[in-house]
Amino acid sequence: KQFRRNLRVAPSTFDALVGRIEGHSIFENQSNSQQFPVEIQLAIALYRFGHDGNAASVEAVAQWAGVSVGLVVKSTRRVIIAFLALHDTVVRWPSEDKKEEAREWVENQSCAAWRAGFCMVDGTLVPLFEKPGHHGEAYFDRKSNYSMNIQVSYSRFLPCSN
């Protein structure tokens, strides 16, 4: 429970992520001093990615992890470089079968008009600077912040975003 709260992923997902990036050359060096293990560097980066505000400051992450500020910066940079190298193998459009499966799910969960919107991202909270003046309480979220919940969808028939 604490692992998931801190890193925002399940332990099995964490292990899979380590397996994907541990062979990247960014984690190798030619010096006499060893880098921290990939697991530690990934944990530092995930903690930083999964928090905002003061909790995501380099100093706060360093204190949480018991490492230097420099290691937090270097670990984050290395993890991003390793993940970017995976782009062409892990980011791709779904197959026609997966698109149809998604269309059926959308139609069953909403309505036939949204069936063509097979590619949707939901649940992204965008924090607001302050409480909006008009219907402000409607923007108070489950995390005790004022935010907007956005959904982006793609459909060649219904291009829109809410």
PDB file of C-alpha atoms in Angstrom:
ATOM      1  CA  LYS A   1       0.000   0.000   0.000  1.00  0.00           C
ATOM      2  CA  GLN A   2       2.794   2.430   0.908  1.00  0.00           C
ATOM      3  CA  PHE A   3       4.783   1.413  -2.184  1.00  0.00           C
ATOM      4  CA  ARG A   4       1.850   2.253  -4.435  1.00  0.00           C
ATOM      5  CA  ARG A   5       1.184   5.528  -2.593  1.00  0.00           C
ATOM      6  CA  ASN A   6       4.796   6.674  -2.958  1.00  0.00           C
ATOM      7  CA  LEU A   7       5.599   5.511  -6.497  1.00  0.00           C
ATOM      8  CA  ARG A   8       2.077   5.460  -8.007  1.00  0.00           C
ATOM      9  CA  VAL A   9       2.570   1.997  -9.524  1.00  0.00           C
ATOM     10  CA  ALA A  10       2.114  -1.583  -8.318  1.00  0.00           C
ATOM     11  CA  PRO A  11       5.282  -3.493  -7.379  1.00  0.00           C
ATOM     12  CA  SER A  12       4.824  -5.783 -10.400  1.00  0.00           C
ATOM     13  CA  THR A  13       4.594  -2.756 -12.714  1.00  0.00           C
ATOM     14  CA  PHE A  14       7.709  -1.303 -11.099  1.00  0.00           C
ATOM     15  CA  ASP A  15       9.591  -4.563 -11.731  1.00  0.00           C
ATOM     16  CA  ALA A  16       8.430  -4.585 -15.365  1.00  0.00           C
ATOM     17  CA  LEU A  17       9.602  -0.990 -15.824  1.00  0.00           C
ATOM     18  CA  VAL A  18      13.013  -1.833 -14.356  1.00  0.00           C
ATOM     19  CA  GLY A  19      13.240  -4.767 -16.765  1.00  0.00           C
ATOM     20  CA  ARG A  20      12.518  -2.450 -19.700  1.00  0.00           C
ATOM     21  CA  ILE A  21      15.157   0.168 -18.883  1.00  0.00           C
ATOM     22  CA  GLU A  22      17.944  -1.539 -16.916  1.00  0.00           C
ATOM     23  CA  GLY A  23      19.931  -2.423 -20.050  1.00  0.00           C
ATOM     24  CA  HIS A  24      20.046   1.144 -21.361  1.00  0.00           C
ATOM     25  CA  SER A  25      23.545   2.583 -21.706  1.00  0.00           C
ATOM     26  CA  ILE A  26      22.580   5.700 -19.703  1.00  0.00           C
ATOM     27  CA  PHE A  27      22.903   3.547 -16.579  1.00  0.00           C
ATOM     28  CA  GLU A  28      26.500   2.566 -17.412  1.00  0.00           C
ATOM     29  CA  ASN A  29      29.589   4.594 -16.710  1.00  0.00           C
ATOM     30  CA  GLN A  30      33.350   4.309 -17.060  1.00  0.00           C
ATOM     31  CA  SER A  31      34.256   5.776 -13.669  1.00  0.00           C
ATOM     32  CA  ASN A  32      35.489   4.076 -10.508  1.00  0.00           C
ATOM     33  CA  SER A  33      32.373   5.077  -8.604  1.00  0.00           C
ATOM     34  CA  GLN A  34      29.272   3.065  -9.382  1.00  0.00           C
ATOM     35  CA  GLN A  35      25.911   4.584 -10.199  1.00  0.00           C
ATOM     36  CA  PHE A  36      23.037   3.878  -7.851  1.00  0.00           C
ATOM     37  CA  PRO A  37      21.055   0.773  -8.899  1.00  0.00           C
ATOM     38  CA  VAL A  38      18.451   1.317 -11.618  1.00  0.00           C
ATOM     39  CA  GLU A  39      15.741   0.367  -9.106  1.00  0.00           C
ATOM     40  CA  ILE A  40      16.690   3.270  -6.830  1.00  0.00           C
ATOM     41  CA  GLN A  41      16.931   5.738  -9.717  1.00  0.00           C
ATOM     42  CA  LEU A  42      13.543   4.660 -11.070  1.00  0.00           C
ATOM     43  CA  ALA A  43      11.958   4.926  -7.611  1.00  0.00           C
ATOM     44  CA  ILE A  44      13.311   8.459  -7.239  1.00  0.00           C
ATOM     45  CA  ALA A  45      11.975   9.487 -10.656  1.00  0.00           C
ATOM     46  CA  LEU A  46       8.557   7.872 -10.117  1.00  0.00           C
ATOM     47  CA  TYR A  47       8.188   9.514  -6.723  1.00  0.00           C
ATOM     48  CA  ARG A  48       8.989  12.854  -8.315  1.00  0.00           C
ATOM     49  CA  PHE A  49       6.620  12.282 -11.275  1.00  0.00           C
ATOM     50  CA  GLY A  50       3.803  11.192  -8.971  1.00  0.00           C
ATOM     51  CA  HIS A  51       3.807  14.248  -6.715  1.00  0.00           C
ATOM     52  CA  ASP A  52       3.246  17.933  -7.225  1.00  0.00           C
ATOM     53  CA  GLY A  53       3.743  21.161  -5.374  1.00  0.00           C
ATOM     54  CA  ASN A  54       6.284  21.179  -2.562  1.00  0.00           C
ATOM     55  CA  ALA A  55       6.317  17.363  -2.381  1.00  0.00           C
ATOM     56  CA  ALA A  56       7.840  17.231  -5.890  1.00  0.00           C
ATOM     57  CA  SER A  57      10.630  19.709  -5.215  1.00  0.00           C
ATOM     58  CA  VAL A  58      14.100  18.320  -5.749  1.00  0.00           C
ATOM     59  CA  GLU A  59      14.893  18.947  -2.093  1.00  0.00           C
ATOM     60  CA  ALA A  60      11.780  17.130  -0.851  1.00  0.00           C
ATOM     61  CA  VAL A  61      12.444  14.127  -3.099  1.00  0.00           C
ATOM     62  CA  ALA A  62      16.079  14.030  -1.952  1.00  0.00           C
ATOM     63  CA  GLN A  63      14.978  14.035   1.679  1.00  0.00           C
ATOM     64  CA  TRP A  64      12.406  11.284   1.033  1.00  0.00           C
ATOM     65  CA  ALA A  65      14.973   9.103  -0.737  1.00  0.00           C
ATOM     66  CA  GLY A  66      17.893   9.918   1.559  1.00  0.00           C
ATOM     67  CA  VAL A  67      20.090  11.025  -1.343  1.00  0.00           C
ATOM     68  CA  SER A  68      21.604  14.246  -2.651  1.00  0.00           C
ATOM     69  CA  VAL A  69      19.752  16.812  -4.721  1.00  0.00           C
ATOM     70  CA  GLY A  70      22.188  16.099  -7.558  1.00  0.00           C
ATOM     71  CA  LEU A  71      21.265  12.420  -7.595  1.00  0.00           C
ATOM     72  CA  VAL A  72      17.568  13.295  -7.829  1.00  0.00           C
ATOM     73  CA  VAL A  73      18.235  15.462 -10.889  1.00  0.00           C
ATOM     74  CA  LYS A  74      20.548  12.899 -12.522  1.00  0.00           C
ATOM     75  CA  SER A  75      18.231   9.957 -11.803  1.00  0.00           C
ATOM     76  CA  THR A  76      15.227  11.777 -13.229  1.00  0.00           C
ATOM     77  CA  ARG A  77      17.170  12.706 -16.360  1.00  0.00           C
ATOM     78  CA  ARG A  78      18.485   9.148 -16.839  1.00  0.00           C
ATOM     79  CA  VAL A  79      15.062   7.553 -16.401  1.00  0.00           C
ATOM     80  CA  ILE A  80      13.490   9.956 -18.901  1.00  0.00           C
ATOM     81  CA  ILE A  81      16.229   9.219 -21.444  1.00  0.00           C
ATOM     82  CA  ALA A  82      15.754   5.457 -20.980  1.00  0.00           C
ATOM     83  CA  PHE A  83      11.966   5.705 -21.381  1.00  0.00           C
ATOM     84  CA  LEU A  84      12.231   7.938 -24.451  1.00  0.00           C
ATOM     85  CA  ALA A  85      14.377   5.270 -26.104  1.00  0.00           C
ATOM     86  CA  LEU A  86      11.434   2.852 -25.772  1.00  0.00           C
ATOM     87  CA  HIS A  87       9.018   5.111 -27.662  1.00  0.00           C
ATOM     88  CA  ASP A  88       8.990   3.288 -30.997  1.00  0.00           C
ATOM     89  CA  THR A  89       8.509  -0.135 -29.404  1.00  0.00           C
ATOM     90  CA  VAL A  90       5.837   0.684 -26.815  1.00  0.00           C
ATOM     91  CA  VAL A  91       3.814   3.603 -28.206  1.00  0.00           C
ATOM     92  CA  ARG A  92       1.645   2.660 -31.151  1.00  0.00           C
ATOM     93  CA  TRP A  93      -1.899   2.929 -32.417  1.00  0.00           C
ATOM     94  CA  PRO A  94      -4.151  -0.015 -31.591  1.00  0.00           C
ATOM     95  CA  SER A  95      -4.904  -2.729 -34.145  1.00  0.00           C
ATOM     96  CA  GLU A  96      -8.272  -2.776 -35.923  1.00  0.00           C
ATOM     97  CA  ASP A  97      -9.463  -5.515 -33.542  1.00  0.00           C
ATOM     98  CA  LYS A  98      -8.504  -3.447 -30.487  1.00  0.00           C
ATOM     99  CA  LYS A  99     -10.185  -0.373 -31.985  1.00  0.00           C
ATOM    100  CA  GLU A 100     -13.398  -2.321 -32.509  1.00  0.00           C
ATOM    101  CA  GLU A 101     -13.224  -3.691 -28.962  1.00  0.00           C
ATOM    102  CA  ALA A 102     -12.796  -0.141 -27.659  1.00  0.00           C
ATOM    103  CA  ARG A 103     -15.665   1.143 -29.820  1.00  0.00           C
ATOM    104  CA  GLU A 104     -17.985  -1.539 -28.434  1.00  0.00           C
ATOM    105  CA  TRP A 105     -16.962  -0.668 -24.879  1.00  0.00           C
ATOM    106  CA  VAL A 106     -17.550   3.060 -25.477  1.00  0.00           C
ATOM    107  CA  GLU A 107     -20.980   2.370 -26.961  1.00  0.00           C
ATOM    108  CA  ASN A 108     -21.939   0.076 -24.068  1.00  0.00           C
ATOM    109  CA  GLN A 109     -20.702   2.526 -21.432  1.00  0.00           C
ATOM    110  CA  SER A 110     -22.127   5.694 -22.987  1.00  0.00           C
ATOM    111  CA  CYS A 111     -24.190   5.839 -26.160  1.00  0.00           C
ATOM    112  CA  ALA A 112     -24.063   4.946 -29.845  1.00  0.00           C
ATOM    113  CA  ALA A 113     -23.178   8.530 -30.819  1.00  0.00           C
ATOM    114  CA  TRP A 114     -19.808   8.179 -29.071  1.00  0.00           C
ATOM    115  CA  ARG A 115     -19.033   4.767 -30.619  1.00  0.00           C
ATOM    116  CA  ALA A 116     -16.607   6.231 -33.167  1.00  0.00           C
ATOM    117  CA  GLY A 117     -14.568   7.866 -30.392  1.00  0.00           C
ATOM    118  CA  PHE A 118     -12.323   4.868 -29.764  1.00  0.00           C
ATOM    119  CA  CYS A 119      -9.368   6.837 -28.445  1.00  0.00           C
ATOM    120  CA  MET A 120     -10.126   8.645 -25.186  1.00  0.00           C
ATOM    121  CA  VAL A 121      -8.105   9.772 -22.206  1.00  0.00           C
ATOM    122  CA  ASP A 122     -10.063  10.464 -19.057  1.00  0.00           C
ATOM    123  CA  GLY A 123      -9.459  11.496 -15.506  1.00  0.00           C
ATOM    124  CA  THR A 124      -6.707  14.036 -15.884  1.00  0.00           C
ATOM    125  CA  LEU A 125      -6.997  16.663 -13.170  1.00  0.00           C
ATOM    126  CA  VAL A 126      -5.640  20.055 -14.153  1.00  0.00           C
ATOM    127  CA  PRO A 127      -4.987  22.105 -11.008  1.00  0.00           C
ATOM    128  CA  LEU A 128      -6.338  25.650 -10.976  1.00  0.00           C
ATOM    129  CA  PHE A 129      -4.481  28.584  -9.462  1.00  0.00           C
ATOM    130  CA  GLU A 130      -7.457  29.568  -7.319  1.00  0.00           C
ATOM    131  CA  LYS A 131     -11.124  28.872  -6.756  1.00  0.00           C
ATOM    132  CA  PRO A 132     -13.126  30.001  -9.814  1.00  0.00           C
ATOM    133  CA  GLY A 133     -15.517  32.880  -9.156  1.00  0.00           C
ATOM    134  CA  HIS A 134     -18.487  31.260 -10.894  1.00  0.00           C
ATOM    135  CA  HIS A 135     -19.679  27.962  -9.294  1.00  0.00           C
ATOM    136  CA  GLY A 136     -16.314  27.668  -7.543  1.00  0.00           C
ATOM    137  CA  GLU A 137     -17.278  24.763  -5.265  1.00  0.00           C
ATOM    138  CA  ALA A 138     -17.995  22.611  -8.341  1.00  0.00           C
ATOM    139  CA  TYR A 139     -14.231  22.643  -9.041  1.00  0.00           C
ATOM    140  CA  PHE A 140     -13.215  21.270  -5.602  1.00  0.00           C
ATOM    141  CA  ASP A 141     -11.846  17.765  -6.220  1.00  0.00           C
ATOM    142  CA  ARG A 142     -11.332  14.617  -4.151  1.00  0.00           C
ATOM    143  CA  LYS A 143      -7.742  15.683  -3.450  1.00  0.00           C
ATOM    144  CA  SER A 144      -8.922  18.914  -1.799  1.00  0.00           C
ATOM    145  CA  ASN A 145      -7.742  21.144  -4.652  1.00  0.00           C
ATOM    146  CA  TYR A 146      -9.550  23.281  -7.183  1.00  0.00           C
ATOM    147  CA  SER A 147      -9.119  21.618 -10.559  1.00  0.00           C
ATOM    148  CA  MET A 148     -10.769  20.718 -13.825  1.00  0.00           C
ATOM    149  CA  ASN A 149     -11.200  17.119 -14.911  1.00  0.00           C
ATOM    150  CA  ILE A 150     -10.573  16.882 -18.635  1.00  0.00           C
ATOM    151  CA  GLN A 151     -11.326  14.269 -21.234  1.00  0.00           C
ATOM    152  CA  VAL A 152      -9.821  14.247 -24.692  1.00  0.00           C
ATOM    153  CA  SER A 153     -11.321  12.107 -27.407  1.00  0.00           C
ATOM    154  CA  TYR A 154     -10.666  11.429 -31.030  1.00  0.00           C
ATOM    155  CA  SER A 155     -13.253  10.528 -33.574  1.00  0.00           C
ATOM    156  CA  ARG A 156     -13.178  11.256 -37.243  1.00  0.00           C
ATOM    157  CA  PHE A 157     -16.919  11.914 -36.954  1.00  0.00           C
ATOM    158  CA  LEU A 158     -17.048  13.809 -33.644  1.00  0.00           C
ATOM    159  CA  PRO A 159     -13.862  15.836 -33.210  1.00  0.00           C
ATOM    160  CA  CYS A 160     -14.079  17.412 -29.784  1.00  0.00           C
ATOM    161  CA  SER A 161     -12.584  17.720 -26.362  1.00  0.00           C
ATOM    162  CA  ASN A 162     -14.333  18.561 -23.102  1.00  0.00           C
TER     163      ASN A 162
END
